[in-house]
Coordinates of C-alpha atoms in Angstrom, one line a residue:
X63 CA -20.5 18.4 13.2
X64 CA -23.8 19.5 14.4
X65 CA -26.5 16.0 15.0
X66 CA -29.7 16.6 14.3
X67 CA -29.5 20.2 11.7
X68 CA -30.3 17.7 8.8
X69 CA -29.5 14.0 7.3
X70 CA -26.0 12.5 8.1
X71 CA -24.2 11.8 4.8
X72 CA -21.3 9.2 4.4
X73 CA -18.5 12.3 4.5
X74 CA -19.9 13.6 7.9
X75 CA -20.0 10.2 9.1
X76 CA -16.4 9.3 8.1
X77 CA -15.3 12.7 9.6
X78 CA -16.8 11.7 13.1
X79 CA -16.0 8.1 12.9
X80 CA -12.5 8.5 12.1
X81 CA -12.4 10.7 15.5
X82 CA -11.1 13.9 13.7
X83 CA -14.7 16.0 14.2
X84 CA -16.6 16.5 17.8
X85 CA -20.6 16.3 17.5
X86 CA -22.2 18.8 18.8
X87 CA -26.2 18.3 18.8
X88 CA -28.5 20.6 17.2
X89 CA -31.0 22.9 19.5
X90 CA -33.9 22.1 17.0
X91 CA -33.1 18.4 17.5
X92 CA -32.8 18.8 21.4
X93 CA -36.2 20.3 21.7
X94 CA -38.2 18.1 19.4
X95 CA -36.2 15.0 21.9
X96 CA -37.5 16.9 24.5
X97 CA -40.7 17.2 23.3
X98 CA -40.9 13.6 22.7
X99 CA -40.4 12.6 26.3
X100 CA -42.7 14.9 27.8
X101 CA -45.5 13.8 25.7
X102 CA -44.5 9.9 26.0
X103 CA -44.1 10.7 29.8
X104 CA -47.6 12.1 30.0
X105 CA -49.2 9.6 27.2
X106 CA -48.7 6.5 28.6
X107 CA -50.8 7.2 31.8
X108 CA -53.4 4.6 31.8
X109 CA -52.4 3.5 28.8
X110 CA -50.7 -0.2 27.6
X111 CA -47.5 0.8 25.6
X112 CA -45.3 -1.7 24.8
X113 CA -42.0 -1.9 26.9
X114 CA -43.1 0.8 29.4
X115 CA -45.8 -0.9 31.3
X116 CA -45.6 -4.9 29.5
X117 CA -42.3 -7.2 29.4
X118 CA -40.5 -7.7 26.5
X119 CA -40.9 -10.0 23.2
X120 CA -43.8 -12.7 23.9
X121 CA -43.8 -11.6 27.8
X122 CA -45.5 -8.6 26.6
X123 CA -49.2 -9.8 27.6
X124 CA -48.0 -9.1 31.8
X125 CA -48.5 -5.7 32.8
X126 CA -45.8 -4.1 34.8
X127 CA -46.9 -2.2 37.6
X128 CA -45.1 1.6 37.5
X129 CA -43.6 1.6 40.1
X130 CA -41.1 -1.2 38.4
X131 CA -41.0 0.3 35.5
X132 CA -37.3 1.5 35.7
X133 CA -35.7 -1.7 37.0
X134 CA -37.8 -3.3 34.1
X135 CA -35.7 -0.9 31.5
X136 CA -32.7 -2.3 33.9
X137 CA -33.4 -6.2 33.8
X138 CA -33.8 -5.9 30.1
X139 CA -30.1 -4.2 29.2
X140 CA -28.3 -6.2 31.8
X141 CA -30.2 -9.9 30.8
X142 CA -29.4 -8.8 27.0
X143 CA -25.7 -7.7 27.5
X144 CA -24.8 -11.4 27.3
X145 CA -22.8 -11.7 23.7
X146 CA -19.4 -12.8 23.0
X147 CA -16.5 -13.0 21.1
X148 CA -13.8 -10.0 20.0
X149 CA -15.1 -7.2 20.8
X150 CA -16.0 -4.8 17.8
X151 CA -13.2 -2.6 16.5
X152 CA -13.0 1.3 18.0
X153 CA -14.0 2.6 14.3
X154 CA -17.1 0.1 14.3
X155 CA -18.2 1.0 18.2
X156 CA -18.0 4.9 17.3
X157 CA -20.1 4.2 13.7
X158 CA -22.8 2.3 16.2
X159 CA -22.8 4.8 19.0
X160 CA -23.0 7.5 16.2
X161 CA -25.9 6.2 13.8
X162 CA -27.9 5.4 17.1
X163 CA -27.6 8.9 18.3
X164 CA -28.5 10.4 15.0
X165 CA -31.7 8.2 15.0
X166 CA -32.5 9.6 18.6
X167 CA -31.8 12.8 17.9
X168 CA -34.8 12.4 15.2
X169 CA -37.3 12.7 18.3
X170 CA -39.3 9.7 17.7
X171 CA -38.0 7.8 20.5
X172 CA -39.3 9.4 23.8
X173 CA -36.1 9.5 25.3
X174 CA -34.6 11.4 28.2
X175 CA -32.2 14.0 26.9
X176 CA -29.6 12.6 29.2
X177 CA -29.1 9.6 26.8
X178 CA -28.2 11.8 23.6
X179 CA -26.3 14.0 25.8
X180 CA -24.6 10.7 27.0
X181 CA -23.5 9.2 23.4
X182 CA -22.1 12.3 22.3
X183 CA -19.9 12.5 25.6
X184 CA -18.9 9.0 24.7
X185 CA -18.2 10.3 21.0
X186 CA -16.2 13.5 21.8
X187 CA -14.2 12.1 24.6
X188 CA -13.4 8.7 22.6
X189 CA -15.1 6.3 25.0
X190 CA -15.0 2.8 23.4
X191 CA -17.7 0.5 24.7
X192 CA -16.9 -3.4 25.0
X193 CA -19.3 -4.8 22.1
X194 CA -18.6 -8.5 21.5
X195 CA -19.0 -9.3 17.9
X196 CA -21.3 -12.0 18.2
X197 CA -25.2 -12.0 19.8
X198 CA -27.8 -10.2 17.4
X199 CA -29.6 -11.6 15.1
X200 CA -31.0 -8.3 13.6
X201 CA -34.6 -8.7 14.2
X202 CA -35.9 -6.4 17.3
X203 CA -32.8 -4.5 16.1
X204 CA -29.1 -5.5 17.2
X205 CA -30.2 -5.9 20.9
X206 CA -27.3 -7.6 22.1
X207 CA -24.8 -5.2 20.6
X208 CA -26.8 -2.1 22.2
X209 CA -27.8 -3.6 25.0
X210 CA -23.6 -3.7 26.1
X211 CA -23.6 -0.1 24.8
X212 CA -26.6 0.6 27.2
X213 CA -24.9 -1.2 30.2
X214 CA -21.9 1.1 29.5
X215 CA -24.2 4.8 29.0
X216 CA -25.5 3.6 32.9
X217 CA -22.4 3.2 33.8
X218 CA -22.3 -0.4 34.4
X219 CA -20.7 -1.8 31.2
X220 CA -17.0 -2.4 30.1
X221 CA -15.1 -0.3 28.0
X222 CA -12.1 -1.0 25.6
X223 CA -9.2 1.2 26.8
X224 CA -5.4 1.0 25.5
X225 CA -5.8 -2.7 24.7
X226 CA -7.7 -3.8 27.9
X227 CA -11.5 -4.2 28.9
X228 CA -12.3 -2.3 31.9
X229 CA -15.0 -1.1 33.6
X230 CA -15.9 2.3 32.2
X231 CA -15.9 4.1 35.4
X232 CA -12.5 3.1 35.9
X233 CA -11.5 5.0 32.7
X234 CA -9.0 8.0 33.6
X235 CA -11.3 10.9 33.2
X236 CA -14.8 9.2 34.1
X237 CA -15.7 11.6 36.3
X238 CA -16.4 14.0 33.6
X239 CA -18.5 11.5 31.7
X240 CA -22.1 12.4 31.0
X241 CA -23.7 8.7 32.1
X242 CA -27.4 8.2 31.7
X243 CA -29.8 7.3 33.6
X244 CA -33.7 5.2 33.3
X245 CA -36.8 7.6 32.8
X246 CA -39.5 5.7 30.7
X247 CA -38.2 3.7 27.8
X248 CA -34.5 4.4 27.5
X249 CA -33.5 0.9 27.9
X250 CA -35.3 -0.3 25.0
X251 CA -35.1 3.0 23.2
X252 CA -31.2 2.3 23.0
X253 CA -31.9 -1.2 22.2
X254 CA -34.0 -1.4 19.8
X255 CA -32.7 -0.1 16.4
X256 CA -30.2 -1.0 13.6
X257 CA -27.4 1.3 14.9
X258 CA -24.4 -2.0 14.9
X259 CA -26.0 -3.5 11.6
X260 CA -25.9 -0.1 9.8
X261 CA -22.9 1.9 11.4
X262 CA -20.2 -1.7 10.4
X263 CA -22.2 -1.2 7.4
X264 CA -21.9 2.0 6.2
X265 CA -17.8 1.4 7.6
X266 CA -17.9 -1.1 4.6
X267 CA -19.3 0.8 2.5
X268 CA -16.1 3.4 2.9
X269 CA -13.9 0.8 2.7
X270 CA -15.4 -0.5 -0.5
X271 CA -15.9 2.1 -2.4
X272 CA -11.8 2.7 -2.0
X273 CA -11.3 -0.6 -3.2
X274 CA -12.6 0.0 -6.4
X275 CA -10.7 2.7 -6.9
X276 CA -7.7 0.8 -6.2
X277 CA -9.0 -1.7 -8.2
X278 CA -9.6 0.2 -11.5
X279 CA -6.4 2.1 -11.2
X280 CA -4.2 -1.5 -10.9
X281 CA -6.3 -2.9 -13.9
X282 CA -5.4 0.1 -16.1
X283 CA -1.9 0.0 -14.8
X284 CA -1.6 -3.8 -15.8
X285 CA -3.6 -3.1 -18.6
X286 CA -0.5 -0.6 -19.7
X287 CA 1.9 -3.1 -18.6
X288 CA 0.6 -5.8 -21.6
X289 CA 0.6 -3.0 -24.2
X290 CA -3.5 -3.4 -24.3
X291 CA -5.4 -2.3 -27.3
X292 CA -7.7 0.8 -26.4
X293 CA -11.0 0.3 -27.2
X294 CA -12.5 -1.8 -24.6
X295 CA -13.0 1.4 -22.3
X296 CA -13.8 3.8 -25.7
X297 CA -16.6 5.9 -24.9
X298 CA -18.6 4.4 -27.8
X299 CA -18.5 0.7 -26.6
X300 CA -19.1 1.6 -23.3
X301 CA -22.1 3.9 -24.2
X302 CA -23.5 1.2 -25.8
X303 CA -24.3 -0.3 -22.7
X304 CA -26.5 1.7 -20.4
X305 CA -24.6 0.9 -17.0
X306 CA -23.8 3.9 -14.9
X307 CA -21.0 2.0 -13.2
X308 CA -19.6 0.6 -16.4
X309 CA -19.3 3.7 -17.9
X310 CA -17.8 5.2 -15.1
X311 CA -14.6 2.9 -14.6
X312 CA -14.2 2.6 -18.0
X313 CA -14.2 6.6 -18.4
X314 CA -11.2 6.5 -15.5
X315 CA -9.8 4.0 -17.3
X316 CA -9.9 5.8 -20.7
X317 CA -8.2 8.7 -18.7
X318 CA -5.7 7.0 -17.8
X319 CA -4.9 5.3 -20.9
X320 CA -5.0 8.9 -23.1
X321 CA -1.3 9.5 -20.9
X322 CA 0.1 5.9 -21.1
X323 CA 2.9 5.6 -23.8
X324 CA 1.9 1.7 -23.6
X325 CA -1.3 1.3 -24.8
X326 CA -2.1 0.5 -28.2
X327 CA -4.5 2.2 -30.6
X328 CA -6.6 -0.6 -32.5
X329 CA -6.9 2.4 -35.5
X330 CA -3.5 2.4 -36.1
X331 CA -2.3 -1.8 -35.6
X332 CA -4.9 -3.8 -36.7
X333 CA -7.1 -1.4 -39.3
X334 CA -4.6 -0.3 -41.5
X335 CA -2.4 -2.4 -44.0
X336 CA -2.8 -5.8 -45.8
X337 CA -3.0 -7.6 -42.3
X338 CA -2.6 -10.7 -44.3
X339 CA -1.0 -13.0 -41.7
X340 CA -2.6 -16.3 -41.4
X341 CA -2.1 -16.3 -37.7
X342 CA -1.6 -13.1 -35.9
X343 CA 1.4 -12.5 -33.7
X344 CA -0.4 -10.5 -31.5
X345 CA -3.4 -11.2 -29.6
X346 CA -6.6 -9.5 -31.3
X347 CA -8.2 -9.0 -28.1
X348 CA -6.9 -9.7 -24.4
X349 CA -7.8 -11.9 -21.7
X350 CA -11.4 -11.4 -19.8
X351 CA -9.3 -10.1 -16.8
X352 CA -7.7 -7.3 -18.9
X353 CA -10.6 -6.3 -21.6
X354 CA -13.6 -6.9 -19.4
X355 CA -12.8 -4.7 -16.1
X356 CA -15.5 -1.7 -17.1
X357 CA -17.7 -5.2 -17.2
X358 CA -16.7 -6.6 -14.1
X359 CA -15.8 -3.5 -11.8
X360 CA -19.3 -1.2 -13.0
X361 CA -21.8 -3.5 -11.3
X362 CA -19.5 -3.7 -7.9
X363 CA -19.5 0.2 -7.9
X364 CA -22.9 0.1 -8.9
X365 CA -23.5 -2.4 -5.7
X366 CA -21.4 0.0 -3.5
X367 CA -22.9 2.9 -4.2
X368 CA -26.6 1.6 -3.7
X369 CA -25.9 0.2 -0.7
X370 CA -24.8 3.1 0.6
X371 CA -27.8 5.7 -0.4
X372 CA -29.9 2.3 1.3
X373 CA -27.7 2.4 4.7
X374 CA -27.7 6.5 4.6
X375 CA -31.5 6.2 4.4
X376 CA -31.6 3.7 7.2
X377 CA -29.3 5.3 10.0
X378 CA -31.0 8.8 9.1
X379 CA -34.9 7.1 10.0
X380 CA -36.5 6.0 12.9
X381 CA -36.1 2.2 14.0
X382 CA -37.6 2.2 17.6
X383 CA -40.5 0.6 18.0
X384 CA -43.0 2.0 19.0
X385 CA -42.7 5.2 17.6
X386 CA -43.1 8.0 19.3
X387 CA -45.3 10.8 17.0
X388 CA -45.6 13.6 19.0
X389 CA -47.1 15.4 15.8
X390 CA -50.4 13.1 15.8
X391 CA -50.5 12.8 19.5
X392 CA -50.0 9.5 19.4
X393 CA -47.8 6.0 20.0
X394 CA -47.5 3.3 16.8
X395 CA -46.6 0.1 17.2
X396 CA -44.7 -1.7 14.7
X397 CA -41.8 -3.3 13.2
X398 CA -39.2 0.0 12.5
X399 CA -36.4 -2.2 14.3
X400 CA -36.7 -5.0 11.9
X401 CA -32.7 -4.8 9.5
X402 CA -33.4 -6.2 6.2
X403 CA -32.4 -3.3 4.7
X404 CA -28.8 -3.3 5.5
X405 CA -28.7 -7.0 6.0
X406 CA -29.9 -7.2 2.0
X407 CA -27.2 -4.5 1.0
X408 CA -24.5 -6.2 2.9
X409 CA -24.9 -9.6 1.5
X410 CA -25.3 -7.6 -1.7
X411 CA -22.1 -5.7 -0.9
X412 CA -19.7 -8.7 -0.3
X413 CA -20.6 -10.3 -3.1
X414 CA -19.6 -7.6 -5.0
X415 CA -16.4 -7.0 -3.2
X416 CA -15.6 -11.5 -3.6
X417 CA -15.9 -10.6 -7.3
X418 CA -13.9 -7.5 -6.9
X419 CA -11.1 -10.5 -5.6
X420 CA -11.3 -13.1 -8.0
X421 CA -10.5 -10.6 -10.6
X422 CA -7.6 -9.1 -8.4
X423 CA -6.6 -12.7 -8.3
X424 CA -6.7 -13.6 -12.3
X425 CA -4.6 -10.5 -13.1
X426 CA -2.3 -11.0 -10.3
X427 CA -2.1 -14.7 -12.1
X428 CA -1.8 -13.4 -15.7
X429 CA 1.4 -11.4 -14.1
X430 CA 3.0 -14.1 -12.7
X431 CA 2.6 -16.8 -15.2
X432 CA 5.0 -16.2 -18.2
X433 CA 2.9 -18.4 -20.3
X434 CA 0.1 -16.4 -20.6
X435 CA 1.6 -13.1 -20.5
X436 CA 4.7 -14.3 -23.0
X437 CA 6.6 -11.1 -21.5
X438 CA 7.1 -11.0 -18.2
X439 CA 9.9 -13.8 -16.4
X440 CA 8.1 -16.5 -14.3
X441 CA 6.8 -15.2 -10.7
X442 CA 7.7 -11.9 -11.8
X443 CA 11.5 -12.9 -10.7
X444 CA 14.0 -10.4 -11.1
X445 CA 16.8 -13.0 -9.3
X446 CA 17.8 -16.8 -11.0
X447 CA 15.5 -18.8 -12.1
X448 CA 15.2 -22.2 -10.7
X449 CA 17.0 -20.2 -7.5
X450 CA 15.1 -17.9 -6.3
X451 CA 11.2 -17.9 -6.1
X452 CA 9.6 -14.2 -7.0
X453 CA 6.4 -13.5 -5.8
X454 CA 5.1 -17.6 -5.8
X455 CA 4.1 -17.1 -1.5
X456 CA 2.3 -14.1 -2.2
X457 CA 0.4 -15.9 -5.1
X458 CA -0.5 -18.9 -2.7
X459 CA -2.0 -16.2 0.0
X460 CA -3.9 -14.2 -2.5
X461 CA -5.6 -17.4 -3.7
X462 CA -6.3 -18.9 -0.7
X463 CA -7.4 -15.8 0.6
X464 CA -10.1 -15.3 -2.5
X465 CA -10.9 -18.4 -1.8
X466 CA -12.2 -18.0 1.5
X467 CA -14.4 -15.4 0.3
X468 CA -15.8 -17.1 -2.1
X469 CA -16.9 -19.5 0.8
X470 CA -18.3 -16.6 2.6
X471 CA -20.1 -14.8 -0.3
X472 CA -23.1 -17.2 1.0
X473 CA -26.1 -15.0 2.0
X474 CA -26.8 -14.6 5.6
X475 CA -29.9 -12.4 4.8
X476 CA -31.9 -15.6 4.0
X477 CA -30.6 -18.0 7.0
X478 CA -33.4 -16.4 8.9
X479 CA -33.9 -18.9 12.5
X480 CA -36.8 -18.2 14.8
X481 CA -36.0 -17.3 18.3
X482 CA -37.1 -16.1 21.4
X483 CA -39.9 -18.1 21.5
X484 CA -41.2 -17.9 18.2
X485 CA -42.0 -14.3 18.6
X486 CA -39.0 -13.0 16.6
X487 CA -40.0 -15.6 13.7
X488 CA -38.2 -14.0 10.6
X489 CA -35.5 -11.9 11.3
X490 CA -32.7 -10.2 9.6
X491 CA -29.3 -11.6 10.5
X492 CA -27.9 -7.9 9.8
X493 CA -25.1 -7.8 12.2
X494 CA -23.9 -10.8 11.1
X495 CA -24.2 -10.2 7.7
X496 CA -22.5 -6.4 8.3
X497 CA -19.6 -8.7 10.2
X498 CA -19.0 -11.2 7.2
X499 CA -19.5 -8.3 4.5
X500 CA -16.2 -6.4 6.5
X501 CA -14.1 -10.2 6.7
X502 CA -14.7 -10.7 2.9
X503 CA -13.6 -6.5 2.3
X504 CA -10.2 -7.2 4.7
X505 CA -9.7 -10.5 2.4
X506 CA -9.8 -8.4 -0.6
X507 CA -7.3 -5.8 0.4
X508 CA -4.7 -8.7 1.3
X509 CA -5.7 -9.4 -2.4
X510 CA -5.4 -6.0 -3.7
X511 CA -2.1 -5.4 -1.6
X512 CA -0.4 -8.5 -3.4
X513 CA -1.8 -7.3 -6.9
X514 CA -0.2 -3.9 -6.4
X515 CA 3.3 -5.6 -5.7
X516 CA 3.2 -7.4 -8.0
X517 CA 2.3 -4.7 -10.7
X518 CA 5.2 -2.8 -9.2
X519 CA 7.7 -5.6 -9.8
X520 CA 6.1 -6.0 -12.9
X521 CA 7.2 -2.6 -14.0
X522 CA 10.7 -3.5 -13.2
X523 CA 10.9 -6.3 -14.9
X524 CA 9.9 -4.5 -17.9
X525 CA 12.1 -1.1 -17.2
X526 CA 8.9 0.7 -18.7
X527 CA 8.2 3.3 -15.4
X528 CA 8.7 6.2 -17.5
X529 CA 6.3 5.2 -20.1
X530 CA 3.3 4.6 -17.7
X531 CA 0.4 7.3 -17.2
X532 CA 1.0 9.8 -14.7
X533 CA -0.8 8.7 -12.4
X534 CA 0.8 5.0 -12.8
X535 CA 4.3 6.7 -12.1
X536 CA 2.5 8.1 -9.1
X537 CA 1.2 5.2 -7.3
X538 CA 4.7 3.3 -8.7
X539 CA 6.7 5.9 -6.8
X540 CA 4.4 5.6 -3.7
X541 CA 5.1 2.3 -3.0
X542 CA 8.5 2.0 -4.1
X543 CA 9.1 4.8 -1.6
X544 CA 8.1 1.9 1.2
X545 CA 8.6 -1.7 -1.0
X546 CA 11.7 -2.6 -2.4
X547 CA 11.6 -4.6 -5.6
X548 CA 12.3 -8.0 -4.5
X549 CA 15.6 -10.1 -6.0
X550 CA 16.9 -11.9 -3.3
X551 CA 14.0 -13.9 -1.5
X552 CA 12.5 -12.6 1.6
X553 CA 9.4 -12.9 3.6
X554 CA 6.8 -11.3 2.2
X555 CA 4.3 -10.8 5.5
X556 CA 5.6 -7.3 6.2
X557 CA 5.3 -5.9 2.8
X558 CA 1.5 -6.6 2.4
X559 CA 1.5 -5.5 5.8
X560 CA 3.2 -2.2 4.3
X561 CA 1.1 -2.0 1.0
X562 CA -2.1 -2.5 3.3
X563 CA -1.1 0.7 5.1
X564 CA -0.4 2.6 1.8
X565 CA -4.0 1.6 1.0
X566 CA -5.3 2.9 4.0
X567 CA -4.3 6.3 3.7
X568 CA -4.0 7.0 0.0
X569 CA -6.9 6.6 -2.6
X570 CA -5.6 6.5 -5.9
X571 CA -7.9 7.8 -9.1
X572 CA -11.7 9.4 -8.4
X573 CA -14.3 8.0 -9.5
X574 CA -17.4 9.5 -11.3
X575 CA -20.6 10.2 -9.3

């Protein structure tokens, strides 16, 4: 994949963060980061620029003489390298290191080319910087995050290597490792962007999007399983409404449906005959969790699919500060760094995906309790009642676990604190609210995992494989080929554990665009 030729989109960035594609960086983009630092380099003679001849944040009224200007750019990466915690997963550090070099590469920065010649090093050779989870608050960008990237692109940092943190030049091969080193700015010009914010974000945002797919495809399948009437995902109803995302899952779901040999059409069972009963046997419509998904699921896709066109825009822009323009001839100071953009969409974003949970969560419960299904045995149990238990520990763990995501559906874009001395006086919280958003999106899998056991046992309790859709035989037959139906009781740890996996690498039905 070649950086720089034009604006990263989410399947490039999946194809590089995943580790299956090498960067290579684009010869236009070299030049115009070329071009940047020789006109910053001959600019800022005699002139005050920030963070090349001040300090940093509210020290910024003392000049730094030049001839300190490199161990200036050195103080500030190895004073902000300072956070703690896990460190950020390998996926997570190569989204970072990625979205920052695709902002460099832009040429706004008035960097050396060593340092964009250094992250793709890092990128092709699968270098995994030690990036503790906690320290930025998303403000003068994620400064903490990056500034343990930078320590480690000098060749001072820690990397993550087969389960340890070592220090990178103690990596087998890090001879060959294209390190950087400090011109004018590259401290800060590392530093100060959005890269952890948006490249955990836009990780999410992958990660999301499949959940909804999973989602819709289990909602149809259960909505097969209870012999639903059709038209709460008819075209007309759902046109009626002027929701992209609505429209779209209830389209897949109507798709689904025109195969299923379960679902019932309203035409032929409720508006022909006497109908004369004075109560009805059968339910006239179904439960919210069943009728409602088009409802419920559209505005979470909508969600996940503006949040990513906002976190594509962000990572393929400019957040330095200043900006170097080398078109005007001139240096702008400003606020480019600042991450309410993706802090917004991730807050956004999880509260999506909570919802996305708690209805997981209802339909799992309509499964498992007899009473409001009236077909299915109690906990799904295909052993003796009263003896053995079904799935009532998975239930317990998928509401506990919505639970908790309910908790941390709070917004972190408005707990704003000042800090560093008052100067950063409103800032973003955007790693933080990037790190919550992918907690609540790993609760809702565990969620999601349970559901589709228990539609799966669901199916055998009702011997009713062969009349599913095609595609519900399909996903059936995938996880039986891995879960067993459970009789007898076991643990059931291992087989979300197993289900998770099958999520991971299968996506079930498309989705509209």
């Amino acid at each position: 994949m070649e950086i720089g030729k034009g604006n990263l989109d989410i399947n490039q960035f999946n194809g590089i963060v995943s580790g299956n594609e090498k960067v290579q960086l684009s010869s236009e983009a070299l030049k115009r980061v070329s071009d940047s630092y020789s006109f910053l380099e001959q600019f800022a003679r005699d002139k005050v620029i920030y963070g090349i001849n001040t300090g940093f944040g509210p020290m910024a009224q003392y000049r730094i003489p030049d001839e300190k200007g490199r161990d200036l750019q050195l103080n500030l990466i190895r004073s902000h390298a300072s956070g703690h915690g896990e460190p950020l997963g390998a996926t997570d550090v190569r989204a970072l290191m990625l979205c920052r070099l695709n902002t460099l590469m832009l040429g706004y920065s008035g960097v050396h080319p060593d340092v964009v010649h250094c992250l793709a090093s890092f990128l092709n050779e699968g270098i995994t910087p030690y990036i503790p989870e906690h320290g930025g608050v998303g403000a003068s960008g994620d400064l903490v995050q990056l500034a343990h990237l930078a320590h480690t692109m000098i060749g001072e940092g820690q990397v993550v290597h087969n389960g340890q943190i070592i220090r990178v030049r103690e990596v087998p091969g890090a001879s060959s490792l294209r390190f950087t080193d400090i011109h004018i700015r590259e401290g800060l010009a590392i530093m100060n962007g959005t890269a952890a914010m948006s490249g955990i974000g836009l990780h999410n945002i992958t990660r999301a999007t499949r959940l909804v797919r999973w989602s819709t495809q289990l909602s149809a399948i259960i909505n097969e399983l209870m012999e639903s009437y059709d038209d709460h995902v008819s075209l007309e109803l759902n046109q009626a409404k002027k929701h992209r995302g609505q429209q779209v899952v209830a389209a897949a779901m109507r798709a689904l449906f025109s195969e299923s040999k379960l679902i019932k059409l309203r035409t032929d069972r409720m508006y022909k005959g006497t109908n004369g009963e004075a109560v009805f046997k059968e339910k006239v419509q179904e439960y919210y969790s069943l009728r409602c998904v088009p409802q419920i699921l559209g505005p979470v896709l909508d969600t996940v699919r503006h949040a990513e066109r906002i976190l594509l825009e962000e990572v393929n822009s400019a957040n330095d500060n200043p900006i170097i323009d080398v078109a005007s001839e001139n240096v702008f100071h400003g606020g480019n760094f600042h991450g309410d953009y993706a802090a917004f969409e991730m807050d956004k974003l999880k509260i999506g995906i909570t919802k996305l949970s708690m209805l997981a969560e209802r339909q799992l419960n309509y499964l498992v309790n007899h009473k409001l299904n009236e077909k299915l045995p109690p906990f799904l149990n295909l052993g003796e009642l009263g003896f053995n238990f079904g799935l009532q520990g998975m239930q317990f763990t998928a509401v506990s676990t919505t639970a908790e995501n309910q908790t941390l559906s709070n917004p972190m874009y408005i707990h704003s604190i000042p800090n560093n001395n008052d100067n950063q006086d409103v800032v973003s919280m955007g790693a933080n609210a990037a790190l919550l958003a992918q907690r609540v999106i790993t609760n809702a899998q565990r969620v999601l995992a349970i559901e589709a056991i228990a539609v799966c046992q669901a199916v055998d309790c009702l011997r009713c494989e062969d009349k599913l859709s095609g595609a519900g035989r399909e996903l059936y037959n995938l996880v039986r080929a891995q879960i067993p139906a459970f009789i007898e009781d076991t643990p059931g740890t291992d087989w979300i554990n197993a289900m998770i996996e099958i999520m991971n690498h299968h996506n079930p039905i498309e989705l509209e665009k």
